[in-house]
């Protein structure tokens, strides 16, 4: 999956994102670890037929967690307006 990945133009045009390959690799390792920990069995973890759907489910879950953390941080942040 990563082999076919190329970043959106906006990612490569921002100086802070010039190392998108290493960031993508680190993210892939984190996702791999989470998928391993979430798999009920070794066979389930190694099943390539369900790989795409498992990655999508995990990604959606991580996005929900990030949104929830951002919402909490926004609520707890002091008003600077």
PDB file of N, CA and C in Angstrom:
ATOM      1  N   UNK A   1       0.824  -1.185   0.000  1.00  0.00           N
ATOM      2  CA  UNK A   1       0.000   0.000   0.000  1.00  0.00           C
ATOM      3  C   UNK A   1       0.873   1.256   0.000  1.00  0.00           C
ATOM      4  N   UNK A   2       1.920   1.238   0.820  1.00  0.00           N
ATOM      5  CA  UNK A   2       2.784   2.417   0.879  1.00  0.00           C
ATOM      6  C   UNK A   2       3.573   2.618  -0.401  1.00  0.00           C
ATOM      7  N   UNK A   3       3.896   1.530  -1.060  1.00  0.00           N
ATOM      8  CA  UNK A   3       4.679   1.626  -2.290  1.00  0.00           C
ATOM      9  C   UNK A   3       3.965   2.479  -3.330  1.00  0.00           C
ATOM     10  N   UNK A   4       2.654   2.411  -3.363  1.00  0.00           N
ATOM     11  CA  UNK A   4       1.870   3.158  -4.345  1.00  0.00           C
ATOM     12  C   UNK A   4       1.457   4.539  -3.848  1.00  0.00           C
ATOM     13  N   UNK A   5       1.862   4.875  -2.646  1.00  0.00           N
ATOM     14  CA  UNK A   5       1.439   6.148  -2.046  1.00  0.00           C
ATOM     15  C   UNK A   5       2.280   7.300  -2.571  1.00  0.00           C
ATOM     16  N   UNK A   6       1.619   8.347  -2.978  1.00  0.00           N
ATOM     17  CA  UNK A   6       2.317   9.599  -3.282  1.00  0.00           C
ATOM     18  C   UNK A   6       1.540  10.706  -2.592  1.00  0.00           C
ATOM     19  N   UNK A   7       2.237  11.677  -2.041  1.00  0.00           N
ATOM     20  CA  UNK A   7       1.551  12.700  -1.251  1.00  0.00           C
ATOM     21  C   UNK A   7       0.772  13.658  -2.120  1.00  0.00           C
ATOM     22  N   UNK A   8      -0.208  14.290  -1.516  1.00  0.00           N
ATOM     23  CA  UNK A   8      -0.923  15.354  -2.205  1.00  0.00           C
ATOM     24  C   UNK A   8       0.044  16.502  -2.429  1.00  0.00           C
ATOM     25  N   UNK A   9      -0.179  17.290  -3.463  1.00  0.00           N
ATOM     26  CA  UNK A   9       0.708  18.411  -3.779  1.00  0.00           C
ATOM     27  C   UNK A   9       0.910  19.342  -2.596  1.00  0.00           C
ATOM     28  N   UNK A  10      -0.145  19.550  -1.846  1.00  0.00           N
ATOM     29  CA  UNK A  10      -0.051  20.487  -0.730  1.00  0.00           C
ATOM     30  C   UNK A  10       0.967  20.015   0.308  1.00  0.00           C
ATOM     31  N   UNK A  11       1.142  18.717   0.456  1.00  0.00           N
ATOM     32  CA  UNK A  11       2.097  18.203   1.431  1.00  0.00           C
ATOM     33  C   UNK A  11       3.537  18.459   1.024  1.00  0.00           C
ATOM     34  N   UNK A  12       3.825  18.377  -0.260  1.00  0.00           N
ATOM     35  CA  UNK A  12       5.207  18.527  -0.701  1.00  0.00           C
ATOM     36  C   UNK A  12       5.594  19.985  -0.893  1.00  0.00           C
ATOM     37  N   UNK A  13       4.636  20.887  -0.925  1.00  0.00           N
ATOM     38  CA  UNK A  13       4.943  22.298  -1.137  1.00  0.00           C
ATOM     39  C   UNK A  13       5.220  23.043   0.161  1.00  0.00           C
ATOM     40  N   UNK A  14       4.890  22.438   1.272  1.00  0.00           N
ATOM     41  CA  UNK A  14       5.128  23.061   2.572  1.00  0.00           C
ATOM     42  C   UNK A  14       6.500  22.604   3.067  1.00  0.00           C
ATOM     43  N   UNK A  15       7.404  23.545   3.402  1.00  0.00           N
ATOM     44  CA  UNK A  15       8.766  23.166   3.805  1.00  0.00           C
ATOM     45  C   UNK A  15       8.819  22.177   4.966  1.00  0.00           C
ATOM     46  N   UNK A  16       7.893  22.291   5.914  1.00  0.00           N
ATOM     47  CA  UNK A  16       7.908  21.385   7.067  1.00  0.00           C
ATOM     48  C   UNK A  16       7.596  19.944   6.676  1.00  0.00           C
ATOM     49  N   UNK A  17       7.011  19.737   5.514  1.00  0.00           N
ATOM     50  CA  UNK A  17       6.603  18.392   5.107  1.00  0.00           C
ATOM     51  C   UNK A  17       7.524  17.780   4.063  1.00  0.00           C
ATOM     52  N   UNK A  18       8.760  18.271   3.957  1.00  0.00           N
ATOM     53  CA  UNK A  18       9.633  17.716   2.934  1.00  0.00           C
ATOM     54  C   UNK A  18      10.102  16.304   3.279  1.00  0.00           C
ATOM     55  N   UNK A  19       9.913  15.865   4.490  1.00  0.00           N
ATOM     56  CA  UNK A  19      10.268  14.493   4.856  1.00  0.00           C
ATOM     57  C   UNK A  19       9.015  13.623   4.993  1.00  0.00           C
ATOM     58  N   UNK A  20       8.080  13.785   4.072  1.00  0.00           N
ATOM     59  CA  UNK A  20       6.815  13.053   4.142  1.00  0.00           C
ATOM     60  C   UNK A  20       7.026  11.552   4.078  1.00  0.00           C
ATOM     61  N   UNK A  21       8.083  11.096   3.400  1.00  0.00           N
ATOM     62  CA  UNK A  21       8.330   9.646   3.316  1.00  0.00           C
ATOM     63  C   UNK A  21       8.623   9.063   4.698  1.00  0.00           C
ATOM     64  N   UNK A  22       9.470   9.709   5.456  1.00  0.00           N
ATOM     65  CA  UNK A  22       9.782   9.180   6.786  1.00  0.00           C
ATOM     66  C   UNK A  22       8.570   9.280   7.708  1.00  0.00           C
ATOM     67  N   UNK A  23       7.792  10.356   7.586  1.00  0.00           N
ATOM     68  CA  UNK A  23       6.578  10.484   8.393  1.00  0.00           C
ATOM     69  C   UNK A  23       5.578   9.386   8.038  1.00  0.00           C
ATOM     70  N   UNK A  24       5.454   9.097   6.744  1.00  0.00           N
ATOM     71  CA  UNK A  24       4.539   8.048   6.297  1.00  0.00           C
ATOM     72  C   UNK A  24       4.996   6.696   6.817  1.00  0.00           C
ATOM     73  N   UNK A  25       6.309   6.447   6.792  1.00  0.00           N
ATOM     74  CA  UNK A  25       6.845   5.179   7.276  1.00  0.00           C
ATOM     75  C   UNK A  25       6.585   5.013   8.770  1.00  0.00           C
ATOM     76  N   UNK A  26       6.815   6.060   9.543  1.00  0.00           N
ATOM     77  CA  UNK A  26       6.575   6.003  10.986  1.00  0.00           C
ATOM     78  C   UNK A  26       5.094   5.759  11.265  1.00  0.00           C
ATOM     79  N   UNK A  27       4.232   6.433  10.524  1.00  0.00           N
ATOM     80  CA  UNK A  27       2.793   6.227  10.685  1.00  0.00           C
ATOM     81  C   UNK A  27       2.413   4.786  10.347  1.00  0.00           C
ATOM     82  N   UNK A  28       3.007   4.239   9.289  1.00  0.00           N
ATOM     83  CA  UNK A  28       2.724   2.851   8.909  1.00  0.00           C
ATOM     84  C   UNK A  28       3.141   1.888  10.018  1.00  0.00           C
ATOM     85  N   UNK A  29       4.274   2.143  10.643  1.00  0.00           N
ATOM     86  CA  UNK A  29       4.719   1.286  11.749  1.00  0.00           C
ATOM     87  C   UNK A  29       3.747   1.352  12.925  1.00  0.00           C
ATOM     88  N   UNK A  30       3.267   2.548  13.233  1.00  0.00           N
ATOM     89  CA  UNK A  30       2.303   2.700  14.325  1.00  0.00           C
ATOM     90  C   UNK A  30       1.008   1.957  14.015  1.00  0.00           C
ATOM     91  N   UNK A  31       0.533   2.099  12.784  1.00  0.00           N
ATOM     92  CA  UNK A  31      -0.700   1.415  12.384  1.00  0.00           C
ATOM     93  C   UNK A  31      -0.501  -0.093  12.432  1.00  0.00           C
ATOM     94  N   UNK A  32       0.645  -0.562  11.962  1.00  0.00           N
ATOM     95  CA  UNK A  32       0.953  -1.998  11.990  1.00  0.00           C
ATOM     96  C   UNK A  32       0.921  -2.526  13.420  1.00  0.00           C
ATOM     97  N   UNK A  33       1.513  -1.792  14.336  1.00  0.00           N
ATOM     98  CA  UNK A  33       1.537  -2.212  15.743  1.00  0.00           C
ATOM     99  C   UNK A  33       0.121  -2.264  16.313  1.00  0.00           C
ATOM    100  N   UNK A  34      -0.676  -1.240  16.030  1.00  0.00           N
ATOM    101  CA  UNK A  34      -2.054  -1.215  16.522  1.00  0.00           C
ATOM    102  C   UNK A  34      -2.881  -2.352  15.929  1.00  0.00           C
ATOM    103  N   UNK A  35      -2.664  -2.640  14.653  1.00  0.00           N
ATOM    104  CA  UNK A  35      -3.402  -3.735  14.020  1.00  0.00           C
ATOM    105  C   UNK A  35      -3.011  -5.073  14.638  1.00  0.00           C
ATOM    106  N   UNK A  36      -1.737  -5.226  14.946  1.00  0.00           N
ATOM    107  CA  UNK A  36      -1.274  -6.455  15.584  1.00  0.00           C
ATOM    108  C   UNK A  36      -1.913  -6.615  16.959  1.00  0.00           C
ATOM    109  N   UNK A  37      -1.931  -5.530  17.726  1.00  0.00           N
ATOM    110  CA  UNK A  37      -2.509  -5.593  19.072  1.00  0.00           C
ATOM    111  C   UNK A  37      -4.020  -5.812  19.041  1.00  0.00           C
ATOM    112  N   UNK A  38      -4.687  -5.313  17.999  1.00  0.00           N
ATOM    113  CA  UNK A  38      -6.147  -5.431  17.911  1.00  0.00           C
ATOM    114  C   UNK A  38      -6.608  -6.776  17.359  1.00  0.00           C
ATOM    115  N   UNK A  39      -5.728  -7.479  16.680  1.00  0.00           N
ATOM    116  CA  UNK A  39      -6.133  -8.741  16.047  1.00  0.00           C
ATOM    117  C   UNK A  39      -6.400  -9.812  17.102  1.00  0.00           C
ATOM    118  N   UNK A  40      -7.542 -10.485  16.990  1.00  0.00           N
ATOM    119  CA  UNK A  40      -7.862 -11.529  17.970  1.00  0.00           C
ATOM    120  C   UNK A  40      -6.980 -12.772  17.820  1.00  0.00           C
ATOM    121  N   UNK A  41      -6.540 -13.042  16.593  1.00  0.00           N
ATOM    122  CA  UNK A  41      -5.692 -14.210  16.348  1.00  0.00           C
ATOM    123  C   UNK A  41      -4.586 -13.842  15.364  1.00  0.00           C
ATOM    124  N   UNK A  42      -3.576 -14.691  15.315  1.00  0.00           N
ATOM    125  CA  UNK A  42      -2.480 -14.495  14.360  1.00  0.00           C
ATOM    126  C   UNK A  42      -2.997 -14.620  12.930  1.00  0.00           C
ATOM    127  N   UNK A  43      -3.896 -15.563  12.716  1.00  0.00           N
ATOM    128  CA  UNK A  43      -4.468 -15.774  11.384  1.00  0.00           C
ATOM    129  C   UNK A  43      -5.225 -14.536  10.919  1.00  0.00           C
ATOM    130  N   UNK A  44      -5.969 -13.936  11.827  1.00  0.00           N
ATOM    131  CA  UNK A  44      -6.700 -12.717  11.495  1.00  0.00           C
ATOM    132  C   UNK A  44      -5.733 -11.597  11.124  1.00  0.00           C
ATOM    133  N   UNK A  45      -4.662 -11.467  11.884  1.00  0.00           N
ATOM    134  CA  UNK A  45      -3.663 -10.431  11.624  1.00  0.00           C
ATOM    135  C   UNK A  45      -2.996 -10.628  10.259  1.00  0.00           C
ATOM    136  N   UNK A  46      -2.743 -11.868   9.885  1.00  0.00           N
ATOM    137  CA  UNK A  46      -2.033 -12.162   8.634  1.00  0.00           C
ATOM    138  C   UNK A  46      -2.948 -12.262   7.417  1.00  0.00           C
ATOM    139  N   UNK A  47      -4.251 -12.158   7.595  1.00  0.00           N
ATOM    140  CA  UNK A  47      -5.204 -12.304   6.497  1.00  0.00           C
ATOM    141  C   UNK A  47      -5.143 -11.091   5.561  1.00  0.00           C
ATOM    142  N   UNK A  48      -4.594 -11.288   4.373  1.00  0.00           N
ATOM    143  CA  UNK A  48      -4.457 -10.185   3.414  1.00  0.00           C
ATOM    144  C   UNK A  48      -5.786  -9.811   2.765  1.00  0.00           C
ATOM    145  N   UNK A  49      -6.768 -10.713   2.778  1.00  0.00           N
ATOM    146  CA  UNK A  49      -8.072 -10.404   2.191  1.00  0.00           C
ATOM    147  C   UNK A  49      -8.794  -9.306   2.975  1.00  0.00           C
ATOM    148  N   UNK A  50      -8.537  -9.238   4.256  1.00  0.00           N
ATOM    149  CA  UNK A  50      -9.220  -8.239   5.083  1.00  0.00           C
ATOM    150  C   UNK A  50      -8.324  -7.047   5.434  1.00  0.00           C
ATOM    151  N   UNK A  51      -7.143  -7.003   4.872  1.00  0.00           N
ATOM    152  CA  UNK A  51      -6.179  -5.958   5.229  1.00  0.00           C
ATOM    153  C   UNK A  51      -6.717  -4.557   4.975  1.00  0.00           C
ATOM    154  N   UNK A  52      -7.214  -4.313   3.776  1.00  0.00           N
ATOM    155  CA  UNK A  52      -7.687  -2.966   3.440  1.00  0.00           C
ATOM    156  C   UNK A  52      -8.817  -2.522   4.374  1.00  0.00           C
ATOM    157  N   UNK A  53      -9.769  -3.388   4.624  1.00  0.00           N
ATOM    158  CA  UNK A  53     -10.891  -2.998   5.489  1.00  0.00           C
ATOM    159  C   UNK A  53     -10.427  -2.779   6.927  1.00  0.00           C
ATOM    160  N   UNK A  54      -9.469  -3.582   7.396  1.00  0.00           N
ATOM    161  CA  UNK A  54      -8.954  -3.391   8.758  1.00  0.00           C
ATOM    162  C   UNK A  54      -8.184  -2.079   8.880  1.00  0.00           C
ATOM    163  N   UNK A  55      -7.409  -1.734   7.859  1.00  0.00           N
ATOM    164  CA  UNK A  55      -6.678  -0.460   7.874  1.00  0.00           C
ATOM    165  C   UNK A  55      -7.665   0.705   7.859  1.00  0.00           C
ATOM    166  N   UNK A  56      -8.713   0.596   7.046  1.00  0.00           N
ATOM    167  CA  UNK A  56      -9.712   1.664   6.984  1.00  0.00           C
ATOM    168  C   UNK A  56     -10.426   1.837   8.320  1.00  0.00           C
ATOM    169  N   UNK A  57     -10.806   0.733   8.943  1.00  0.00           N
ATOM    170  CA  UNK A  57     -11.476   0.809  10.243  1.00  0.00           C
ATOM    171  C   UNK A  57     -10.574   1.455  11.292  1.00  0.00           C
ATOM    172  N   UNK A  58      -9.327   1.031  11.316  1.00  0.00           N
ATOM    173  CA  UNK A  58      -8.390   1.591  12.281  1.00  0.00           C
ATOM    174  C   UNK A  58      -8.155   3.073  12.018  1.00  0.00           C
ATOM    175  N   UNK A  59      -8.021   3.437  10.762  1.00  0.00           N
ATOM    176  CA  UNK A  59      -7.811   4.848  10.412  1.00  0.00           C
ATOM    177  C   UNK A  59      -8.991   5.701  10.858  1.00  0.00           C
ATOM    178  N   UNK A  60     -10.199   5.223  10.613  1.00  0.00           N
ATOM    179  CA  UNK A  60     -11.394   5.964  11.045  1.00  0.00           C
ATOM    180  C   UNK A  60     -11.428   6.108  12.561  1.00  0.00           C
ATOM    181  N   UNK A  61     -11.058   5.041  13.238  1.00  0.00           N
ATOM    182  CA  UNK A  61     -11.027   5.067  14.702  1.00  0.00           C
ATOM    183  C   UNK A  61     -10.015   6.104  15.194  1.00  0.00           C
ATOM    184  N   UNK A  62      -8.833   6.136  14.585  1.00  0.00           N
ATOM    185  CA  UNK A  62      -7.804   7.097  14.979  1.00  0.00           C
ATOM    186  C   UNK A  62      -8.243   8.534  14.704  1.00  0.00           C
ATOM    187  N   UNK A  63      -8.949   8.745  13.599  1.00  0.00           N
ATOM    188  CA  UNK A  63      -9.459  10.087  13.281  1.00  0.00           C
ATOM    189  C   UNK A  63     -10.481  10.514  14.330  1.00  0.00           C
ATOM    190  N   UNK A  64     -11.370   9.594  14.722  1.00  0.00           N
ATOM    191  CA  UNK A  64     -12.369   9.916  15.757  1.00  0.00           C
ATOM    192  C   UNK A  64     -11.690  10.295  17.075  1.00  0.00           C
ATOM    193  N   UNK A  65     -10.660   9.545  17.442  1.00  0.00           N
ATOM    194  CA  UNK A  65      -9.929   9.846  18.676  1.00  0.00           C
ATOM    195  C   UNK A  65      -9.284  11.223  18.589  1.00  0.00           C
ATOM    196  N   UNK A  66      -8.656  11.524  17.450  1.00  0.00           N
ATOM    197  CA  UNK A  66      -7.997  12.826  17.277  1.00  0.00           C
ATOM    198  C   UNK A  66      -9.012  13.960  17.343  1.00  0.00           C
ATOM    199  N   UNK A  67     -10.168  13.783  16.703  1.00  0.00           N
ATOM    200  CA  UNK A  67     -11.206  14.818  16.739  1.00  0.00           C
ATOM    201  C   UNK A  67     -11.703  15.048  18.160  1.00  0.00           C
ATOM    202  N   UNK A  68     -11.872  13.955  18.897  1.00  0.00           N
ATOM    203  CA  UNK A  68     -12.336  14.068  20.280  1.00  0.00           C
ATOM    204  C   UNK A  68     -11.301  14.808  21.132  1.00  0.00           C
ATOM    205  N   UNK A  69     -10.013  14.476  20.959  1.00  0.00           N
ATOM    206  CA  UNK A  69      -8.952  15.157  21.705  1.00  0.00           C
ATOM    207  C   UNK A  69      -8.907  16.638  21.358  1.00  0.00           C
ATOM    208  N   UNK A  70      -9.047  16.958  20.074  1.00  0.00           N
ATOM    209  CA  UNK A  70      -9.038  18.360  19.649  1.00  0.00           C
ATOM    210  C   UNK A  70     -10.222  19.121  20.233  1.00  0.00           C
ATOM    211  N   UNK A  71     -11.387  18.478  20.266  1.00  0.00           N
ATOM    212  CA  UNK A  71     -12.577  19.127  20.817  1.00  0.00           C
ATOM    213  C   UNK A  71     -12.389  19.397  22.306  1.00  0.00           C
ATOM    214  N   UNK A  72     -11.837  18.442  23.021  1.00  0.00           N
ATOM    215  CA  UNK A  72     -11.598  18.621  24.456  1.00  0.00           C
ATOM    216  C   UNK A  72     -10.577  19.730  24.682  1.00  0.00           C
ATOM    217  N   UNK A  73      -9.516  19.740  23.886  1.00  0.00           N
ATOM    218  CA  UNK A  73      -8.489  20.781  24.025  1.00  0.00           C
ATOM    219  C   UNK A  73      -9.074  22.162  23.757  1.00  0.00           C
ATOM    220  N   UNK A  74      -9.970  22.248  22.787  1.00  0.00           N
ATOM    221  CA  UNK A  74     -10.611  23.527  22.471  1.00  0.00           C
ATOM    222  C   UNK A  74     -11.487  23.990  23.628  1.00  0.00           C
ATOM    223  N   UNK A  75     -12.199  23.062  24.231  1.00  0.00           N
ATOM    224  CA  UNK A  75     -13.064  23.417  25.362  1.00  0.00           C
ATOM    225  C   UNK A  75     -12.259  23.850  26.585  1.00  0.00           C
ATOM    226  N   UNK A  76     -11.115  23.219  26.792  1.00  0.00           N
ATOM    227  CA  UNK A  76     -10.305  23.511  27.972  1.00  0.00           C
ATOM    228  C   UNK A  76      -9.373  24.701  27.787  1.00  0.00           C
ATOM    229  N   UNK A  77      -9.137  25.093  26.551  1.00  0.00           N
ATOM    230  CA  UNK A  77      -8.227  26.214  26.285  1.00  0.00           C
ATOM    231  C   UNK A  77      -8.853  27.514  26.760  1.00  0.00           C
ATOM    232  N   UNK A  78      -8.034  28.365  27.371  1.00  0.00           N
ATOM    233  CA  UNK A  78      -8.579  29.659  27.812  1.00  0.00           C
ATOM    234  C   UNK A  78      -8.930  30.526  26.604  1.00  0.00           C
ATOM    235  N   UNK A  79      -9.984  31.289  26.744  1.00  0.00           N
ATOM    236  CA  UNK A  79     -10.395  32.193  25.660  1.00  0.00           C
ATOM    237  C   UNK A  79      -9.385  33.319  25.538  1.00  0.00           C
ATOM    238  N   UNK A  80      -8.823  33.471  24.344  1.00  0.00           N
ATOM    239  CA  UNK A  80      -7.857  34.546  24.110  1.00  0.00           C
ATOM    240  C   UNK A  80      -8.471  35.661  23.288  1.00  0.00           C
ATOM    241  N   UNK A  81      -9.760  35.562  23.027  1.00  0.00           N
ATOM    242  CA  UNK A  81     -10.426  36.582  22.202  1.00  0.00           C
ATOM    243  C   UNK A  81     -10.814  37.791  22.999  1.00  0.00           C
TER     244      UNK A  81
END
